[in-house]
Amino acid sequence: MIIYQNKSLKPYNTFGIDVNAAQFVEVKTAEEIQVLCRSFSLSERKFLVVGGGSNLLLTSNFEGMVIKIELKGLDITKEDENHIWVKAMAGEAWHDFVMFAVDHNYAGVENLSLIPGCVGAAPMQNIGAYGAEIKDTCDHLFAIEIATGNLVKFTNAECKFGYRESIFKNEAKNKYIIYSVVFKLNKNPRLNTSYGAIKQTLDTKRISAPSIKDISNAVIEIRKSKLPNPKELGNAGSFFKNPEISNEVFDDLKLKHPEVVGYPTSTNMTKVAAGWLIEQCGWKGKVVGNTGSHKNQALVLVNYGNATGQEIWDLAMAIKESVYLKFGIHINPEVNIV
Ligand code: EPU
């Protein structure tokens, strides 16, 4: 295990922000992580764990240790008539794991095709798209407790999943490094095609009885048409979460803007599409210096080349303020700001 000094983080974040880490290390085994926890007293130092770096905005040099997770492996751990349990190591690319499931006809994660990032980061923010979330298939996971170096099991319930939330973003923040995730996938699939765009894509292709692969292909096509490829244009997917507002506030909004996009989340709350709010404020496709809001999806902020993290943050705050001034609604970042 080599500890590098003053390493550029540009290749390790999908926004492509060029800042340095004071120290940088790649870890490939539990033992290497345990050495950092036990002999290097990680819990007493400043550190940042990075998987694919796809949900991260770096605003300045990082004056601590960046730990890049390179734990690899996919294994079937259990099987019964209806289900199969697949253990994916934290450093596996999320999409490679999804393709493994799709190619073997194991259902449950096909709607989450082509999401950037690594398996270990997926439970942190309960990744979700097109009507599915990781909480629907994550059976349990193992994480290394930083204070002790011990491997600890978290059941699905113990992960406390919510909309882009988990225990690892709240009370367990900076206390664990996710090591592996065990998914319970379905051998007799119940496919989820309820999301409008999936249905439309399948209809266009005249597919009435879709396979797991058909759904995955539809999701890949939709994502490619809407979301910029971080390898071509720096971005971190949705920059903000979709805000939840009371039905009263939503009804009021609908009176003024009948076309507003919202989905009920409980009997008295509605989730509003932040992309719609941002577009209404005139940001969609707007270029501000080296940054901007993407032309196909206003919720995605992009780096057109040499943006600093601070420039992207300034744009985000200007967008947040204008949405608040126009609608009285607070939108909050989904990405981790460091
Ligand atoms: N919309 C606009 N203008 C825009 C963007 C969206 O009016 O510029 C409207 C659309 O017309 C649509 C609605 O907003 O009616 C929702 O748009 P979309 O289906 O693109 O989904 P989203 O709510 O903006 C969420 C996730 C995405 C995920 C999609 C698809 C969040 C914060 N984002 O976006 O996740 O891919 O649903 O399920 O929940 C991510 O988290 O990085 C991400 C890309």
Short mmCIF file of C-alpha atoms and ligand atoms in Angstrom, two decimals:
data_model
loop_
_atom_site.label_atom_id
_atom_site.label_comp_id
_atom_site.label_asym_id
_atom_site.label_seq_id
_atom_site.Cartn_x
_atom_site.Cartn_y
_atom_site.Cartn_z
CA MET A 1 0.00 0.00 0.00
CA ILE A 2 1.60 3.25 -1.18
CA ILE A 3 0.66 6.58 0.40
CA TYR A 4 1.11 9.35 -2.19
CA GLN A 5 1.61 13.01 -1.24
CA ASN A 6 -0.05 15.98 -3.01
CA LYS A 7 -1.93 13.90 -5.55
CA SER A 8 -4.29 15.51 -8.08
CA LEU A 9 -7.89 14.34 -7.60
CA LYS A 10 -8.95 15.29 -11.13
CA PRO A 11 -9.25 11.66 -12.35
CA TYR A 12 -11.12 10.67 -9.18
CA ASN A 13 -14.19 12.94 -9.38
CA THR A 14 -16.67 12.98 -12.26
CA PHE A 15 -16.99 16.80 -12.07
CA GLY A 16 -13.32 16.76 -13.15
CA ILE A 17 -12.29 19.31 -10.51
CA ASP A 18 -8.52 19.68 -10.27
CA VAL A 19 -7.59 19.92 -6.60
CA ASN A 20 -4.94 18.04 -4.64
CA ALA A 21 -5.15 15.63 -1.74
CA ALA A 22 -2.40 16.03 0.88
CA GLN A 23 -2.28 12.20 1.04
CA PHE A 24 -3.81 9.58 -1.26
CA VAL A 25 -4.00 5.82 -0.95
CA GLU A 26 -5.72 3.01 -2.89
CA VAL A 27 -7.03 0.07 -0.83
CA LYS A 28 -7.65 -3.39 -2.32
CA THR A 29 -8.28 -5.52 0.79
CA ALA A 30 -9.99 -5.39 4.18
CA GLU A 31 -6.55 -5.81 5.80
CA GLU A 32 -5.26 -2.62 4.14
CA ILE A 33 -8.26 -0.68 5.44
CA GLN A 34 -7.73 -2.22 8.88
CA VAL A 35 -4.09 -1.05 8.88
CA LEU A 36 -5.30 2.49 8.18
CA CYS A 37 -7.89 2.25 10.95
CA ARG A 38 -5.72 0.57 13.60
CA SER A 39 -2.10 1.64 12.96
CA PHE A 40 -2.73 4.97 11.26
CA SER A 41 -5.54 6.03 13.69
CA LEU A 42 -7.76 7.13 10.80
CA SER A 43 -10.60 8.12 13.16
CA GLU A 44 -8.39 10.90 14.58
CA ARG A 45 -7.45 12.27 11.15
CA LYS A 46 -9.16 14.12 8.33
CA PHE A 47 -10.06 11.66 5.58
CA LEU A 48 -12.33 11.22 2.59
CA VAL A 49 -13.44 7.88 1.16
CA VAL A 50 -13.89 7.88 -2.62
CA GLY A 51 -15.46 5.23 -4.85
CA GLY A 52 -16.32 6.49 -8.35
CA GLY A 53 -16.29 10.13 -7.16
CA SER A 54 -19.59 10.59 -8.98
CA ASN A 55 -21.55 12.34 -6.25
CA LEU A 56 -18.87 14.68 -5.03
CA LEU A 57 -18.07 18.38 -5.39
CA LEU A 58 -14.54 19.27 -4.29
CA THR A 59 -14.38 23.00 -3.49
CA SER A 60 -10.71 23.23 -2.41
CA ASN A 61 -7.55 21.18 -1.87
CA PHE A 62 -8.16 18.34 0.59
CA GLU A 63 -5.83 18.69 3.57
CA GLY A 64 -6.17 15.09 4.67
CA MET A 65 -6.05 11.53 3.34
CA VAL A 66 -8.16 10.43 0.37
CA ILE A 67 -8.87 6.69 0.40
CA LYS A 68 -9.82 5.25 -2.99
CA ILE A 69 -11.72 1.99 -2.67
CA GLU A 70 -10.45 -0.72 -5.05
CA LEU A 71 -12.07 -3.77 -3.40
CA LYS A 72 -13.19 -6.07 -6.24
CA GLY A 73 -15.32 -9.17 -6.66
CA LEU A 74 -18.84 -10.47 -7.38
CA ASP A 75 -20.02 -13.72 -5.77
CA ILE A 76 -23.21 -15.69 -5.42
CA THR A 77 -23.56 -16.41 -1.70
CA LYS A 78 -26.95 -18.13 -1.50
CA GLU A 79 -29.76 -19.32 -3.75
CA ASP A 80 -33.28 -20.69 -3.38
CA GLU A 81 -36.09 -21.40 -5.80
CA ASN A 82 -37.05 -17.74 -6.22
CA HIS A 83 -34.06 -15.66 -5.19
CA ILE A 84 -30.34 -15.34 -5.55
CA TRP A 85 -28.06 -13.42 -3.19
CA VAL A 86 -25.13 -11.68 -4.88
CA LYS A 87 -22.30 -10.17 -2.87
CA ALA A 88 -20.63 -7.24 -4.64
CA MET A 89 -17.45 -5.70 -3.28
CA ALA A 90 -17.53 -1.94 -2.67
CA GLY A 91 -15.06 -1.05 -5.43
CA GLU A 92 -16.96 -2.77 -8.27
CA ALA A 93 -18.38 -0.31 -10.80
CA TRP A 94 -22.13 -0.12 -10.16
CA HIS A 95 -23.03 -0.63 -13.82
CA ASP A 96 -20.78 -3.71 -14.11
CA PHE A 97 -22.69 -5.27 -11.22
CA VAL A 98 -26.01 -4.37 -12.88
CA MET A 99 -24.82 -5.95 -16.15
CA PHE A 100 -23.82 -9.12 -14.27
CA ALA A 101 -27.37 -9.32 -12.88
CA VAL A 102 -29.04 -8.50 -16.21
CA ASP A 103 -26.89 -10.97 -18.18
CA HIS A 104 -27.80 -13.76 -15.72
CA ASN A 105 -31.49 -12.77 -15.81
CA TYR A 106 -31.56 -11.82 -12.11
CA ALA A 107 -34.12 -9.05 -11.63
CA GLY A 108 -34.19 -6.09 -9.27
CA VAL A 109 -31.51 -3.65 -10.37
CA GLU A 110 -32.18 -3.33 -14.13
CA ASN A 111 -33.94 0.05 -13.65
CA LEU A 112 -30.68 1.27 -12.09
CA SER A 113 -28.62 0.62 -15.24
CA LEU A 114 -25.85 3.06 -16.20
CA ILE A 115 -25.76 4.94 -12.90
CA PRO A 116 -22.17 6.11 -12.48
CA GLY A 117 -20.18 5.26 -9.36
CA CYS A 118 -19.28 2.21 -7.31
CA VAL A 119 -21.23 -0.41 -5.39
CA GLY A 120 -19.97 0.89 -2.02
CA ALA A 121 -21.32 4.37 -2.61
CA ALA A 122 -24.75 3.15 -3.72
CA PRO A 123 -26.22 2.50 -0.23
CA MET A 124 -24.79 5.76 1.17
CA GLN A 125 -27.41 7.77 -0.67
CA ASN A 126 -29.83 4.97 -1.56
CA ILE A 127 -29.35 5.51 -5.29
CA GLY A 128 -32.55 5.49 -7.28
CA ALA A 129 -33.90 5.93 -10.78
CA TYR A 130 -36.93 5.04 -12.90
CA GLY A 131 -39.06 3.74 -10.05
CA ALA A 132 -36.40 1.64 -8.25
CA GLU A 133 -34.04 2.26 -5.34
CA ILE A 134 -31.20 0.18 -3.92
CA LYS A 135 -33.20 -0.22 -0.70
CA ASP A 136 -35.54 -2.56 -2.65
CA THR A 137 -32.78 -5.14 -3.24
CA CYS A 138 -30.04 -4.51 -0.64
CA ASP A 139 -30.41 -7.46 1.75
CA HIS A 140 -27.55 -6.44 4.04
CA LEU A 141 -24.06 -5.02 3.84
CA PHE A 142 -20.72 -5.18 5.61
CA ALA A 143 -18.80 -2.09 6.64
CA ILE A 144 -15.50 -1.57 8.45
CA GLU A 145 -15.85 0.47 11.62
CA ILE A 146 -13.14 3.12 11.42
CA ALA A 147 -12.61 3.42 15.20
CA THR A 148 -11.83 -0.31 15.59
CA GLY A 149 -11.19 -1.79 12.11
CA ASN A 150 -13.88 -4.40 12.82
CA LEU A 151 -16.21 -5.69 10.11
CA VAL A 152 -19.83 -4.90 11.08
CA LYS A 153 -23.04 -6.19 9.44
CA PHE A 154 -25.94 -3.81 8.69
CA THR A 155 -29.31 -5.28 7.76
CA ASN A 156 -31.52 -3.42 5.30
CA ALA A 157 -33.51 -1.93 8.21
CA GLU A 158 -30.34 -0.89 10.03
CA CYS A 159 -29.25 1.09 6.95
CA LYS A 160 -32.26 3.42 7.59
CA PHE A 161 -32.78 4.07 3.89
CA GLY A 162 -34.81 7.09 2.78
CA TYR A 163 -35.00 9.25 -0.35
CA ARG A 164 -31.29 9.74 -1.17
CA GLU A 165 -30.60 9.03 2.52
CA SER A 166 -29.16 6.34 4.77
CA ILE A 167 -27.59 6.01 8.21
CA PHE A 168 -24.20 6.53 6.48
CA LYS A 169 -25.14 10.13 5.61
CA ASN A 170 -26.42 10.78 9.13
CA GLU A 171 -25.52 9.27 12.52
CA ALA A 172 -22.96 6.84 11.02
CA LYS A 173 -21.32 9.49 8.81
CA ASN A 174 -17.50 9.13 8.69
CA LYS A 175 -17.68 6.18 11.08
CA TYR A 176 -17.68 3.29 8.57
CA ILE A 177 -16.19 2.31 5.23
CA ILE A 178 -18.61 0.18 3.23
CA TYR A 179 -16.86 -3.08 2.35
CA SER A 180 -19.42 -5.21 0.47
CA VAL A 181 -23.14 -5.21 -0.30
CA VAL A 182 -25.33 -8.32 -0.57
CA PHE A 183 -28.27 -7.99 -2.96
CA LYS A 184 -31.32 -10.23 -2.97
CA LEU A 185 -32.31 -10.54 -6.61
CA ASN A 186 -35.31 -12.23 -8.16
CA LYS A 187 -35.19 -15.30 -10.38
CA ASN A 188 -38.91 -14.90 -11.18
CA PRO A 189 -39.00 -11.23 -12.04
CA ARG A 190 -41.80 -8.78 -11.43
CA LEU A 191 -40.66 -6.04 -13.75
CA ASN A 192 -41.22 -2.39 -12.91
CA THR A 193 -42.23 -0.54 -16.06
CA SER A 194 -44.52 1.96 -14.34
CA TYR A 195 -42.17 4.92 -14.89
CA GLY A 196 -43.57 6.87 -17.87
CA ALA A 197 -40.36 7.16 -19.85
CA ILE A 198 -39.69 3.39 -19.67
CA LYS A 199 -43.19 2.58 -20.86
CA GLN A 200 -42.89 5.05 -23.74
CA THR A 201 -39.49 3.70 -24.82
CA LEU A 202 -40.79 0.10 -24.79
CA ASP A 203 -43.93 1.14 -26.70
CA THR A 204 -41.82 2.85 -29.37
CA LYS A 205 -39.92 -0.41 -29.80
CA ARG A 206 -43.23 -2.36 -29.81
CA ILE A 207 -42.08 -4.47 -26.86
CA SER A 208 -45.15 -5.59 -24.92
CA ALA A 209 -43.62 -8.37 -22.80
CA PRO A 210 -40.20 -6.95 -21.89
CA SER A 211 -37.31 -9.01 -20.59
CA ILE A 212 -34.91 -7.77 -17.91
CA LYS A 213 -32.49 -6.90 -20.72
CA ASP A 214 -35.20 -4.88 -22.55
CA ILE A 215 -35.81 -2.77 -19.43
CA SER A 216 -32.10 -2.26 -18.90
CA ASN A 217 -31.67 -1.22 -22.54
CA ALA A 218 -34.61 1.19 -22.28
CA VAL A 219 -33.14 2.81 -19.15
CA ILE A 220 -29.72 3.08 -20.83
CA GLU A 221 -31.33 4.75 -23.85
CA ILE A 222 -33.29 7.24 -21.69
CA ARG A 223 -30.27 8.09 -19.54
CA LYS A 224 -28.05 8.60 -22.61
CA SER A 225 -30.63 10.93 -24.17
CA LYS A 226 -31.05 13.08 -21.04
CA LEU A 227 -27.96 12.90 -18.90
CA PRO A 228 -24.48 13.98 -19.98
CA ASN A 229 -21.76 11.32 -19.92
CA PRO A 230 -19.32 12.40 -17.19
CA LYS A 231 -16.44 11.15 -19.35
CA GLU A 232 -17.38 13.79 -21.93
CA LEU A 233 -18.78 16.59 -19.75
CA GLY A 234 -17.98 16.83 -16.04
CA ASN A 235 -21.06 16.43 -13.83
CA ALA A 236 -22.37 14.58 -10.78
CA GLY A 237 -25.87 13.66 -11.96
CA SER A 238 -28.70 15.46 -10.18
CA PHE A 239 -27.09 18.24 -8.17
CA PHE A 240 -30.16 18.86 -5.98
CA LYS A 241 -32.71 16.57 -4.37
CA ASN A 242 -36.34 16.93 -5.40
CA PRO A 243 -37.89 18.92 -2.52
CA GLU A 244 -40.87 17.64 -0.56
CA ILE A 245 -43.53 20.24 0.18
CA SER A 246 -46.92 20.11 1.92
CA ASN A 247 -49.96 19.43 -0.25
CA GLU A 248 -51.26 22.90 0.63
CA VAL A 249 -48.17 24.59 -0.78
CA PHE A 250 -48.30 22.27 -3.81
CA ASP A 251 -51.99 23.03 -4.49
CA ASP A 252 -51.19 26.73 -4.33
CA LEU A 253 -48.31 26.24 -6.78
CA LYS A 254 -50.55 24.24 -9.11
CA LEU A 255 -53.09 27.05 -9.21
CA LYS A 256 -50.43 29.45 -10.47
CA HIS A 257 -48.59 26.87 -12.62
CA PRO A 258 -50.98 24.10 -13.71
CA GLU A 259 -48.12 22.30 -15.50
CA VAL A 260 -46.02 21.87 -12.31
CA VAL A 261 -44.61 18.33 -11.95
CA GLY A 262 -45.15 16.65 -8.56
CA TYR A 263 -45.71 13.17 -7.06
CA PRO A 264 -47.46 12.50 -3.73
CA THR A 265 -45.09 10.86 -1.21
CA SER A 266 -47.51 10.53 1.72
CA THR A 267 -51.03 11.67 2.51
CA ASN A 268 -49.94 15.24 3.16
CA MET A 269 -46.65 15.69 1.25
CA THR A 270 -45.74 16.02 -2.44
CA LYS A 271 -42.33 15.76 -4.08
CA VAL A 272 -41.76 18.43 -6.72
CA ALA A 273 -39.39 18.02 -9.68
CA ALA A 274 -36.47 20.33 -8.89
CA GLY A 275 -35.53 20.18 -12.60
CA TRP A 276 -38.87 21.81 -13.43
CA LEU A 277 -38.44 24.54 -10.76
CA ILE A 278 -34.92 25.32 -12.04
CA GLU A 279 -36.06 25.38 -15.66
CA GLN A 280 -38.85 27.82 -14.77
CA CYS A 281 -36.22 30.16 -13.33
CA GLY A 282 -34.52 30.27 -16.73
CA TRP A 283 -31.41 28.23 -15.89
CA LYS A 284 -31.85 25.26 -18.24
CA GLY A 285 -29.04 25.27 -20.83
CA LYS A 286 -27.59 28.51 -19.42
CA VAL A 287 -23.79 28.78 -19.47
CA VAL A 288 -22.14 30.74 -16.65
CA GLY A 289 -18.37 31.01 -17.18
CA ASN A 290 -17.04 27.45 -17.10
CA THR A 291 -20.23 26.03 -15.64
CA GLY A 292 -23.90 25.68 -16.42
CA SER A 293 -27.18 23.85 -16.02
CA HIS A 294 -27.48 21.09 -18.62
CA LYS A 295 -29.59 21.69 -21.74
CA ASN A 296 -31.52 18.40 -21.42
CA GLN A 297 -31.93 18.20 -17.63
CA ALA A 298 -31.77 21.42 -15.61
CA LEU A 299 -31.06 19.51 -12.39
CA VAL A 300 -27.63 18.49 -13.67
CA LEU A 301 -24.86 21.09 -13.25
CA VAL A 302 -21.88 20.73 -15.56
CA ASN A 303 -18.21 21.67 -15.82
CA TYR A 304 -17.52 22.90 -19.36
CA GLY A 305 -13.76 22.56 -18.92
CA ASN A 306 -11.75 24.22 -16.25
CA ALA A 307 -14.35 25.10 -13.66
CA THR A 308 -13.30 25.22 -10.03
CA GLY A 309 -15.45 23.57 -7.40
CA GLN A 310 -16.12 27.03 -6.00
CA GLU A 311 -17.55 28.20 -9.38
CA ILE A 312 -19.94 25.24 -9.44
CA TRP A 313 -20.91 25.90 -5.84
CA ASP A 314 -21.54 29.61 -6.64
CA LEU A 315 -23.78 28.59 -9.57
CA ALA A 316 -25.64 26.12 -7.33
CA MET A 317 -26.26 28.80 -4.71
CA ALA A 318 -27.46 31.30 -7.34
CA ILE A 319 -29.92 28.64 -8.62
CA LYS A 320 -31.07 27.79 -5.09
CA GLU A 321 -31.69 31.47 -4.34
CA SER A 322 -33.64 32.14 -7.53
CA VAL A 323 -35.86 29.07 -6.96
CA TYR A 324 -36.55 30.33 -3.44
CA LEU A 325 -37.33 33.86 -4.65
CA LYS A 326 -39.70 32.64 -7.38
CA PHE A 327 -41.41 29.75 -5.59
CA GLY A 328 -40.59 30.07 -1.86
CA ILE A 329 -39.21 26.50 -2.00
CA HIS A 330 -35.79 25.49 -0.65
CA ILE A 331 -33.85 23.04 -2.82
CA ASN A 332 -30.85 21.32 -1.25
CA PRO A 333 -27.81 19.61 -2.78
CA GLU A 334 -27.81 15.87 -3.25
CA VAL A 335 -24.06 15.74 -3.92
CA ASN A 336 -21.50 15.69 -1.12
CA ILE A 337 -19.76 19.04 -0.84
CA VAL A 338 -16.17 18.80 0.43
N1 EPU B 1 -38.20 18.37 -15.70
C1 EPU B 1 -38.33 19.62 -16.25
N2 EPU B 1 -37.19 20.28 -16.63
C2 EPU B 1 -35.96 19.73 -16.50
C3 EPU B 1 -35.84 18.44 -15.93
C4 EPU B 1 -36.97 17.78 -15.54
O1 EPU B 1 -39.42 20.15 -16.40
O2 EPU B 1 -34.99 20.37 -16.90
C5 EPU B 1 -39.41 17.62 -15.37
C6 EPU B 1 -39.59 16.48 -16.38
O3 EPU B 1 -40.38 16.89 -17.44
C7 EPU B 1 -40.27 15.40 -15.59
C8 EPU B 1 -39.85 15.67 -14.16
O4 EPU B 1 -39.26 16.97 -14.14
O5 EPU B 1 -41.66 15.51 -15.67
C9 EPU B 1 -38.91 14.63 -13.62
O6 EPU B 1 -37.76 14.58 -14.45
P1 EPU B 1 -36.86 13.24 -14.57
O7 EPU B 1 -37.70 12.10 -14.95
O8 EPU B 1 -35.68 13.58 -15.40
O9 EPU B 1 -36.43 12.94 -13.09
P2 EPU B 1 -35.90 13.84 -11.89
O10 EPU B 1 -36.89 13.82 -10.80
O11 EPU B 1 -35.44 15.18 -12.39
C10 EPU B 1 -34.81 11.84 -10.61
C11 EPU B 1 -33.47 11.49 -10.02
C12 EPU B 1 -32.50 11.06 -11.11
C13 EPU B 1 -33.09 9.88 -11.86
C14 EPU B 1 -34.45 10.30 -12.44
C15 EPU B 1 -35.15 9.18 -13.15
C16 EPU B 1 -33.33 12.92 -8.05
C17 EPU B 1 -32.67 14.10 -7.41
N3 EPU B 1 -32.94 12.64 -9.30
O12 EPU B 1 -34.61 12.99 -11.42
O13 EPU B 1 -31.32 10.62 -10.46
O14 EPU B 1 -32.22 9.45 -12.90
O15 EPU B 1 -35.31 10.76 -11.37
O16 EPU B 1 -35.74 8.33 -12.24
O17 EPU B 1 -34.16 12.26 -7.42
C18 EPU B 1 -29.20 11.34 -9.69
O18 EPU B 1 -29.62 11.17 -8.56
O19 EPU B 1 -28.02 11.74 -9.91
C19 EPU B 1 -30.09 11.13 -10.82
C20 EPU B 1 -29.75 11.40 -12.07
#
